[in-house]
Short mmCIF file of C-alpha atoms in Angstrom, two decimals:
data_model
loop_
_atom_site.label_atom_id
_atom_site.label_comp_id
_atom_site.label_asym_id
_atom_site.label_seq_id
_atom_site.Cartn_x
_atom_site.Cartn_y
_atom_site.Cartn_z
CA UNK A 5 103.25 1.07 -88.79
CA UNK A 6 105.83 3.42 -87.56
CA UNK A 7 104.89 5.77 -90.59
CA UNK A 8 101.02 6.19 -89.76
CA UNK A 9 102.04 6.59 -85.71
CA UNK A 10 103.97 9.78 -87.66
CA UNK A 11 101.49 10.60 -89.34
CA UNK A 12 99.15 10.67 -86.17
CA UNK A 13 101.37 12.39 -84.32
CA UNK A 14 101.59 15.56 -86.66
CA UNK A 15 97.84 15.21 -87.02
CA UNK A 16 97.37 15.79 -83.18
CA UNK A 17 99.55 18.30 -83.32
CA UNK A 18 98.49 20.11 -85.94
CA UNK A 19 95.28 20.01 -84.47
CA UNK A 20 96.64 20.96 -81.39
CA UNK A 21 98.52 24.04 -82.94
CA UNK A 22 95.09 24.98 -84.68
CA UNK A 23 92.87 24.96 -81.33
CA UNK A 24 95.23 27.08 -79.59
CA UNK A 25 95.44 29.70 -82.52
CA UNK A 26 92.04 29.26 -84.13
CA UNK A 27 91.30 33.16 -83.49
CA UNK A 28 94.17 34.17 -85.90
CA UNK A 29 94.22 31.27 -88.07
CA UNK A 30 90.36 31.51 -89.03
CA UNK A 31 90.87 35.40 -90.62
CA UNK A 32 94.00 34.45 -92.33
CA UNK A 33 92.34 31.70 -94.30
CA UNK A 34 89.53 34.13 -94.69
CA UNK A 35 91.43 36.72 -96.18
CA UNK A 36 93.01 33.92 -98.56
CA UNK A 37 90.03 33.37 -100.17
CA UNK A 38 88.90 36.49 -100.25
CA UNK A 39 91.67 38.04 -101.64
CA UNK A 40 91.80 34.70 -104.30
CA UNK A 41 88.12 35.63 -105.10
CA UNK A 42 89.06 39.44 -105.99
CA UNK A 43 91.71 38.38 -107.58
CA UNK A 44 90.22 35.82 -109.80
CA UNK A 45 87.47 38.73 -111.01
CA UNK A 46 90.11 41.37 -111.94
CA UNK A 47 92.12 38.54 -113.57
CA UNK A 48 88.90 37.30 -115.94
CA UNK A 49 87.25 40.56 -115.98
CA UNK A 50 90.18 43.05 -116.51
CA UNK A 51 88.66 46.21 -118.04
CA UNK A 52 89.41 48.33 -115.30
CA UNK A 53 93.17 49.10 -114.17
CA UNK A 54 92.22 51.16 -110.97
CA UNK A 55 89.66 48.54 -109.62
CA UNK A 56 92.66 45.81 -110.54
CA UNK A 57 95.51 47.73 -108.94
CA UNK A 58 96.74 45.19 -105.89
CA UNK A 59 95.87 47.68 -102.83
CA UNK A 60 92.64 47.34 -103.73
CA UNK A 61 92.56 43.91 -104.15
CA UNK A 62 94.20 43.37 -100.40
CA UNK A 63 91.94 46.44 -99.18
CA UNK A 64 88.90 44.28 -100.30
CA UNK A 65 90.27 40.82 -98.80
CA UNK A 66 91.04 42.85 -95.70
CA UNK A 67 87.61 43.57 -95.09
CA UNK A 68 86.25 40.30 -96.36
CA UNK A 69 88.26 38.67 -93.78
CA UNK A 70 86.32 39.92 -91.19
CA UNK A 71 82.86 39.42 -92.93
CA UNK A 72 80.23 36.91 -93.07
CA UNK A 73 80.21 34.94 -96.66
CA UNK A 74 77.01 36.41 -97.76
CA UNK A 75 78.72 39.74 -97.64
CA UNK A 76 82.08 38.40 -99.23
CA UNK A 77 79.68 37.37 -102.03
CA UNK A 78 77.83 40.52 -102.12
CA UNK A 79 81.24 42.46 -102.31
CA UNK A 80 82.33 40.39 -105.26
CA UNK A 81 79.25 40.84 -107.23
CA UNK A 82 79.85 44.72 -106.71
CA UNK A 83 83.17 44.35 -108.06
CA UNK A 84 82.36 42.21 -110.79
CA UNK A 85 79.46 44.61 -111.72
CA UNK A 86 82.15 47.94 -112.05
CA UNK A 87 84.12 45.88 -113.73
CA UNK A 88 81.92 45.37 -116.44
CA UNK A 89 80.64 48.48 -115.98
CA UNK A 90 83.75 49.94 -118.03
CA UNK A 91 83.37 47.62 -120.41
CA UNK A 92 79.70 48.50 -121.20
CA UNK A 93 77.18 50.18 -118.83
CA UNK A 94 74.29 48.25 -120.62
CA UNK A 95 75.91 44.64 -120.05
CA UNK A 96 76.12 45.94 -116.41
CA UNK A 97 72.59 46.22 -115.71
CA UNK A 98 72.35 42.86 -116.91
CA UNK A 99 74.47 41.23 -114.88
CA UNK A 100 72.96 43.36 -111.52
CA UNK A 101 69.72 41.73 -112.49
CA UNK A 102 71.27 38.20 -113.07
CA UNK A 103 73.06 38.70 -109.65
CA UNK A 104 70.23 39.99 -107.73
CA UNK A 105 68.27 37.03 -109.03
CA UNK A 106 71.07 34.62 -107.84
CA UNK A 107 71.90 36.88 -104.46
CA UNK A 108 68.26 35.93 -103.48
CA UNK A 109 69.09 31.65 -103.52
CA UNK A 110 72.51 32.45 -102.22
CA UNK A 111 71.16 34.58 -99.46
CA UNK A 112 68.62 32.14 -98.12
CA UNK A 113 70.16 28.85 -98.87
CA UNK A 114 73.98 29.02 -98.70
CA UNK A 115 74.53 29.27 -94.82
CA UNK A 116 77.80 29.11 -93.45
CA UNK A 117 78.80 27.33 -96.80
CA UNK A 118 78.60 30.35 -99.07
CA UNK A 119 82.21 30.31 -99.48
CA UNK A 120 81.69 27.63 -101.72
CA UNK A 121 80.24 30.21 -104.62
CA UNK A 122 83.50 32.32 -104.21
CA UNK A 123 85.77 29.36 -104.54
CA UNK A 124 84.49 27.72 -107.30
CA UNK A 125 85.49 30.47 -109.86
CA UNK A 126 88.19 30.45 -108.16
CA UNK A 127 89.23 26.80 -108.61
CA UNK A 128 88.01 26.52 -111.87
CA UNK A 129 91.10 28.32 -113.74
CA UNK A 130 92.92 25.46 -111.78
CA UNK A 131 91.10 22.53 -113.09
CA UNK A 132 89.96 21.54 -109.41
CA UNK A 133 86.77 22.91 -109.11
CA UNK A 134 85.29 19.26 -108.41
CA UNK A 135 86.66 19.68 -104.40
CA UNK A 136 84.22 21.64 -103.60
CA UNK A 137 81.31 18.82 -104.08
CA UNK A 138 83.92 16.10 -102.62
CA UNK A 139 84.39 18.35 -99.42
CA UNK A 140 80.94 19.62 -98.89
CA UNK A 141 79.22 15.72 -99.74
CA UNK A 142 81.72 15.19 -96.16
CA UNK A 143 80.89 17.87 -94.15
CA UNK A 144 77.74 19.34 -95.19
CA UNK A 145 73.82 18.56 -96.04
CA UNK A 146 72.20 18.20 -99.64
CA UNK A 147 71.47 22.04 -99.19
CA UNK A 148 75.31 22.82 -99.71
CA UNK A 149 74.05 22.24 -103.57
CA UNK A 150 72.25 25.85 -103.84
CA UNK A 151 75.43 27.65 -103.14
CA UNK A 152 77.33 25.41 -105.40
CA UNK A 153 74.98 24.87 -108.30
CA UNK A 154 74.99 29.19 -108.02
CA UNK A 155 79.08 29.27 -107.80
CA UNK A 156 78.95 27.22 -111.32
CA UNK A 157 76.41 29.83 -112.40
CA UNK A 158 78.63 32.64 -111.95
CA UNK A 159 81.40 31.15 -113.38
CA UNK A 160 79.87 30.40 -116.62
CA UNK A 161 77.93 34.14 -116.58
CA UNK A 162 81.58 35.36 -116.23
CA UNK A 163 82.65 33.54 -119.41
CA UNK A 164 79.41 35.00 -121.62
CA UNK A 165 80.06 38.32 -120.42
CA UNK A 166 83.47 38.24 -121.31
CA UNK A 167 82.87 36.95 -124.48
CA UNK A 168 79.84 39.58 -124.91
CA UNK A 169 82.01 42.36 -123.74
CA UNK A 170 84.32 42.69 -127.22
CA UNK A 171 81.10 43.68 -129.16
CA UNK A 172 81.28 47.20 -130.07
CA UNK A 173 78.22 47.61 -131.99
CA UNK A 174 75.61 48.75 -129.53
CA UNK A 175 74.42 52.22 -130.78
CA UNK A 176 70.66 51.82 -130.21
CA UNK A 177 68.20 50.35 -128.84
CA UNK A 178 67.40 47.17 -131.19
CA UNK A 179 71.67 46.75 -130.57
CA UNK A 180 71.23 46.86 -126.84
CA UNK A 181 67.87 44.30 -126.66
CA UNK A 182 69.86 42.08 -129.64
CA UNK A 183 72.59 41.63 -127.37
CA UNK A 184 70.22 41.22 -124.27
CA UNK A 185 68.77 38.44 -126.42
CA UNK A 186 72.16 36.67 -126.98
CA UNK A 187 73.13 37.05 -123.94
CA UNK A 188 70.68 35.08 -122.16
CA UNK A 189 70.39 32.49 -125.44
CA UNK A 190 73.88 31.81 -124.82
CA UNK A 191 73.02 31.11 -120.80
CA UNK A 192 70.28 29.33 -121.55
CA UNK A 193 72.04 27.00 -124.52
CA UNK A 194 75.20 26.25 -122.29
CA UNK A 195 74.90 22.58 -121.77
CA UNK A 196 78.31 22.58 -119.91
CA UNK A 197 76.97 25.15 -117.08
CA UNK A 198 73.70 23.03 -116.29
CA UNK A 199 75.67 19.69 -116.89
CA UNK A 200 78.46 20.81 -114.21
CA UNK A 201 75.77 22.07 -111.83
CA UNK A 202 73.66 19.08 -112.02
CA UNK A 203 76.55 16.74 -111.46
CA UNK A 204 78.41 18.89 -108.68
CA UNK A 205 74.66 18.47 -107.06
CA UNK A 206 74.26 15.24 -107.12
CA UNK A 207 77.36 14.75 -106.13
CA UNK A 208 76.90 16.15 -102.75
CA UNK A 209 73.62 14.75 -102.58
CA UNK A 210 75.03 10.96 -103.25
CA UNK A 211 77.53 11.62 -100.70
CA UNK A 212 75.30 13.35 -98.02
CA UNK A 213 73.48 9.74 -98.08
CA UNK A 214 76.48 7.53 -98.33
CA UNK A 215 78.16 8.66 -95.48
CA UNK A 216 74.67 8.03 -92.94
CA UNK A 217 75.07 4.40 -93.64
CA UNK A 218 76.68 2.19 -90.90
CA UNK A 219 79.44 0.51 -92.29
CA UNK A 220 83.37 0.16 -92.08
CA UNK A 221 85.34 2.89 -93.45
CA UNK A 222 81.83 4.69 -94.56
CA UNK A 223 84.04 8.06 -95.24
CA UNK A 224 86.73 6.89 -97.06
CA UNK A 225 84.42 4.68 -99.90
CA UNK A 226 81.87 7.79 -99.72
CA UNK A 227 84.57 10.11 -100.98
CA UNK A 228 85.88 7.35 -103.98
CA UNK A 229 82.22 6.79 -104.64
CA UNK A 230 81.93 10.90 -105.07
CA UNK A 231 84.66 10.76 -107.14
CA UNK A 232 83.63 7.97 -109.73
CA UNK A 233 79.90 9.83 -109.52
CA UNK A 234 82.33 12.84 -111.34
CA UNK A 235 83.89 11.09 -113.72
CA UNK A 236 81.25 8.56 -114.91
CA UNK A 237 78.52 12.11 -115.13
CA UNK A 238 81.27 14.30 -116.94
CA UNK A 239 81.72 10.90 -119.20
CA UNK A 240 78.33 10.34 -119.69
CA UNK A 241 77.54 13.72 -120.35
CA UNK A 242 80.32 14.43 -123.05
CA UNK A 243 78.90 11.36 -125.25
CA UNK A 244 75.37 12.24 -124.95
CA UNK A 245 75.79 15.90 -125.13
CA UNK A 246 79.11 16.48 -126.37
CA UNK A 247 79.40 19.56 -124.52
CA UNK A 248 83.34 19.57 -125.39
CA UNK A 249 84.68 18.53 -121.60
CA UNK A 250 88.45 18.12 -121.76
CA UNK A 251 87.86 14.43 -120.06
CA UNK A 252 91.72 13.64 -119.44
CA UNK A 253 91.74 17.23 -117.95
CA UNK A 254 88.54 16.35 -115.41
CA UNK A 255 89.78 12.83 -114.58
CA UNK A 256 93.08 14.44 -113.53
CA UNK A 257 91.45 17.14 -111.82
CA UNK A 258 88.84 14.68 -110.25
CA UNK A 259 91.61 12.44 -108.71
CA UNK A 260 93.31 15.36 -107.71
CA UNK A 261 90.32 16.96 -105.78
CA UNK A 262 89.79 13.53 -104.23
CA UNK A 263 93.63 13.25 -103.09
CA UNK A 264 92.81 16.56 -101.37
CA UNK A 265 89.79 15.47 -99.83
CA UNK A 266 91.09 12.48 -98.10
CA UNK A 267 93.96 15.01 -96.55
CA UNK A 268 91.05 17.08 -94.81
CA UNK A 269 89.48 13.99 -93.83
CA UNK A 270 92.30 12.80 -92.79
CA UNK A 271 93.03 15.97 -90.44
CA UNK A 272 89.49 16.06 -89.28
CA UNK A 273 88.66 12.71 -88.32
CA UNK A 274 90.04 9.24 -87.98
CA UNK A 275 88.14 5.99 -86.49
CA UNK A 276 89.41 3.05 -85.64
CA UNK A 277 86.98 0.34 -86.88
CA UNK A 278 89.88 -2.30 -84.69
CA UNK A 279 88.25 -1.56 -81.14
CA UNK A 280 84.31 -1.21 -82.73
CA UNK A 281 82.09 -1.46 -79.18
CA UNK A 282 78.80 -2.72 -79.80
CA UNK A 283 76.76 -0.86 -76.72
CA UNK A 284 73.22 -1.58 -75.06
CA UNK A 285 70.79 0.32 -72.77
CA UNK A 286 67.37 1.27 -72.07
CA UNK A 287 65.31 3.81 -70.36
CA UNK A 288 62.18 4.10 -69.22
CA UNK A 289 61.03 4.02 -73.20
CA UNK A 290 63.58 2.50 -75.32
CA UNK A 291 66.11 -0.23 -75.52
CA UNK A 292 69.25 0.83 -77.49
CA UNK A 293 71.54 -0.95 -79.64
CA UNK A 294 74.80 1.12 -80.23
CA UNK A 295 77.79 0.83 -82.19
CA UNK A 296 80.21 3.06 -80.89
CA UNK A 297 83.43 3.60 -83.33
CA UNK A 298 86.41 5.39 -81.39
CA UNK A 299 88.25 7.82 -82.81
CA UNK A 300 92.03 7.07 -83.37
CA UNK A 301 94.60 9.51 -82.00
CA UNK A 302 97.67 9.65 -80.79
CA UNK A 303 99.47 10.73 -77.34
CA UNK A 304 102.22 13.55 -78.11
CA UNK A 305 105.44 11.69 -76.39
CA UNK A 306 106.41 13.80 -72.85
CA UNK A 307 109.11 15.57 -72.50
CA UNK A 308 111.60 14.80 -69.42
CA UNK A 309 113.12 17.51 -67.97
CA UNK A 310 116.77 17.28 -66.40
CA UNK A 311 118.19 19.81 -64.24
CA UNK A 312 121.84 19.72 -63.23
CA UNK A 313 123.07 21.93 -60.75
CA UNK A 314 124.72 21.69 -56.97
CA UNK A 315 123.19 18.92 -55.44
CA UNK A 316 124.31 20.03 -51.69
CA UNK A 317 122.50 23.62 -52.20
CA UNK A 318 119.57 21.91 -53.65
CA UNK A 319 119.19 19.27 -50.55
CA UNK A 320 119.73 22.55 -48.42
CA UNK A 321 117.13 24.35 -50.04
CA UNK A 322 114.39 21.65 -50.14
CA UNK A 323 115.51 20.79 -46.65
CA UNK A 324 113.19 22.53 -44.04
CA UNK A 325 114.95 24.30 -41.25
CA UNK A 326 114.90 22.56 -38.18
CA UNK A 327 113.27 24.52 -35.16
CA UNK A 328 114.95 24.52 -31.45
CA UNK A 329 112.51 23.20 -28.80
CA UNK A 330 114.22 24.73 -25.38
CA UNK A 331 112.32 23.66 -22.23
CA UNK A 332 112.01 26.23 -19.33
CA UNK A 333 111.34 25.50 -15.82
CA UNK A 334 109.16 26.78 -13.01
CA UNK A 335 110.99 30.00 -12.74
CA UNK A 336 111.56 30.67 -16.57
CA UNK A 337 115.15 30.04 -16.72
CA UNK A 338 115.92 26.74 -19.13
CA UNK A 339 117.09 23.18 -18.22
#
């Protein structure tokens, strides 16, 4: 018990320590992901040492610190486009029409959640892209899936660039519209891209409806309930499909993500289903039934000040000066 009154006390004050510097916190984490996200192109699409040189890349995250994620994601798309763009000018304008397409959902659906298509390349190469569904299922609506289902997109339009980048072949014109054509046959025949997208989607979606229902410790068996939704789709996917998951690599990465999950739940809200009031009222229309659920926090201790010093010149100092009454008489002279 003593443990989890610890634990509640640094969550108050971390919480604490976050209101009071939430105006330079915010653009620090910001320019973390940004700088992650130009990172993570340069790193997979490396074909350009002046666009990868490091003063760039903290130029860029900079910037994108102070900028809205639909123009984070517009800046990365930019980059990503040069980048290919000295690999081969003709895969370029590809991949501006691919993006442009994708820009449009990202634009109109993604909201204040677009950082989710930045992160997910990012958190790929780290075998934890799977928080991103976890974490938005908690704190988001179903629409968080366009901006996801698009992050997986991009990822995977990365990898067939990459891959369609080391041709050197492309002299003419039935070259170029060949490798057009395998380009978007190898989109369109990766089962692993629209597998991962549909179960990242319905992950959030599953969760979204889970955590609406009224019962005890809704948030923490929403976010195991996301998690075994990952692992039984990836499963279910790799024997059906056999799209060549690494499964003991996504069940790590899965329980991982979920670990993580619970930590920002943790931080960002705790109820305690002990002192559950069950509430009624009416108005001049309506008689309510409400189950109010508190939430749990704890009281930083207080601090008690001492201060030692003189005790005589402190009872002289707080003692007010007495005043002399002196009573005159009829002719102004005192008694």
């Amino acid at each position: 018990m003593e443990i989890i009154t610890k634990l509640l006390e640094f969550r108050g004050a971390a919480r604490r320590f976050f209101q009071k510097y939430q105006v330079f916190i915010e653009p620090v984490f910001r320019f973390l992901i940004a700088y992650a996200a130009f990172h993570t192109i340069n790193r997979s699409l490396n074909y350009s040492a002046k666009l990868a040189n490091p003063v760039i890349e903290l130029g860029l995250a900079a910037v994108g610190a102070f900028l809205p994620p639909v123009i984070l994601i517009l800046f990365c798309g930019l980059l990503a486009i040069a980048q290919i763009y000295f690999a081969s000018p003709i895969l370029a304008a590809l991949v501006v029409v691919i993006f442009t397409v994708l820009y449009c959902f990202i634009a109109r659906f993604s909201g204040k959640y677009g950082y989710a298509v930045v992160a997910i390349p990012v958190l790929f190469p780290l075998n934890i892209p799977y928080i991103i569904p976890l974490l938005l299922g908690m704190v988001a609506t179903p629409m968080a899936a366009f901006p996801t289902v698009c992050g997986v997109i991009i990822y995977y339009v990365f990898r067939v660039m990459k891959e369609a980048a080391l041709r050197q072949d492309i002299t003419s014109l039935d070259a170029t519209l060949s490798l057009y054509v395998d380009v978007v046959d190898s989109l369109a025949a990766n089962k692993e891209m629209f597998v991962t997208a549909a179960i990242f989607a319905v992950i959030i979606i599953v969760m979204c409806l889970l955590r609406k229902l009224r019962f005890e410790f809704v948030f923490e068996i929403t976010i195991a309930i996301g998690a075994v939704v990952c692992i039984i789709g990836f499963l279910l996917a790799d024997l059906q499909l056999d799209i060549g998951k690494q499964i003991g690599t996504m069940i790590l990465g899965t329980l991982g993500s979920m670990l993580l999950v619970y930590v920002a739940q943790f931080f960002r809200m705790v109820l305690d289903y002990t002192s559950v009031e069950n509430v009624q009222f009416e108005d001049d229309d309506y008689y309510y039934y409400v189950k109010a659920v508190p939430k749990l926090d704890v009281a930083m201790p207080e601090r008690n000040v001492t201060r030692f010093g003189r005790q005589d010149d402190t009872a002289a100092a707080a003692e007010p000066e007495e005043e002399e009454f002196v009573f005159e008489g009829e002719d102004g002279q005192p008694k």
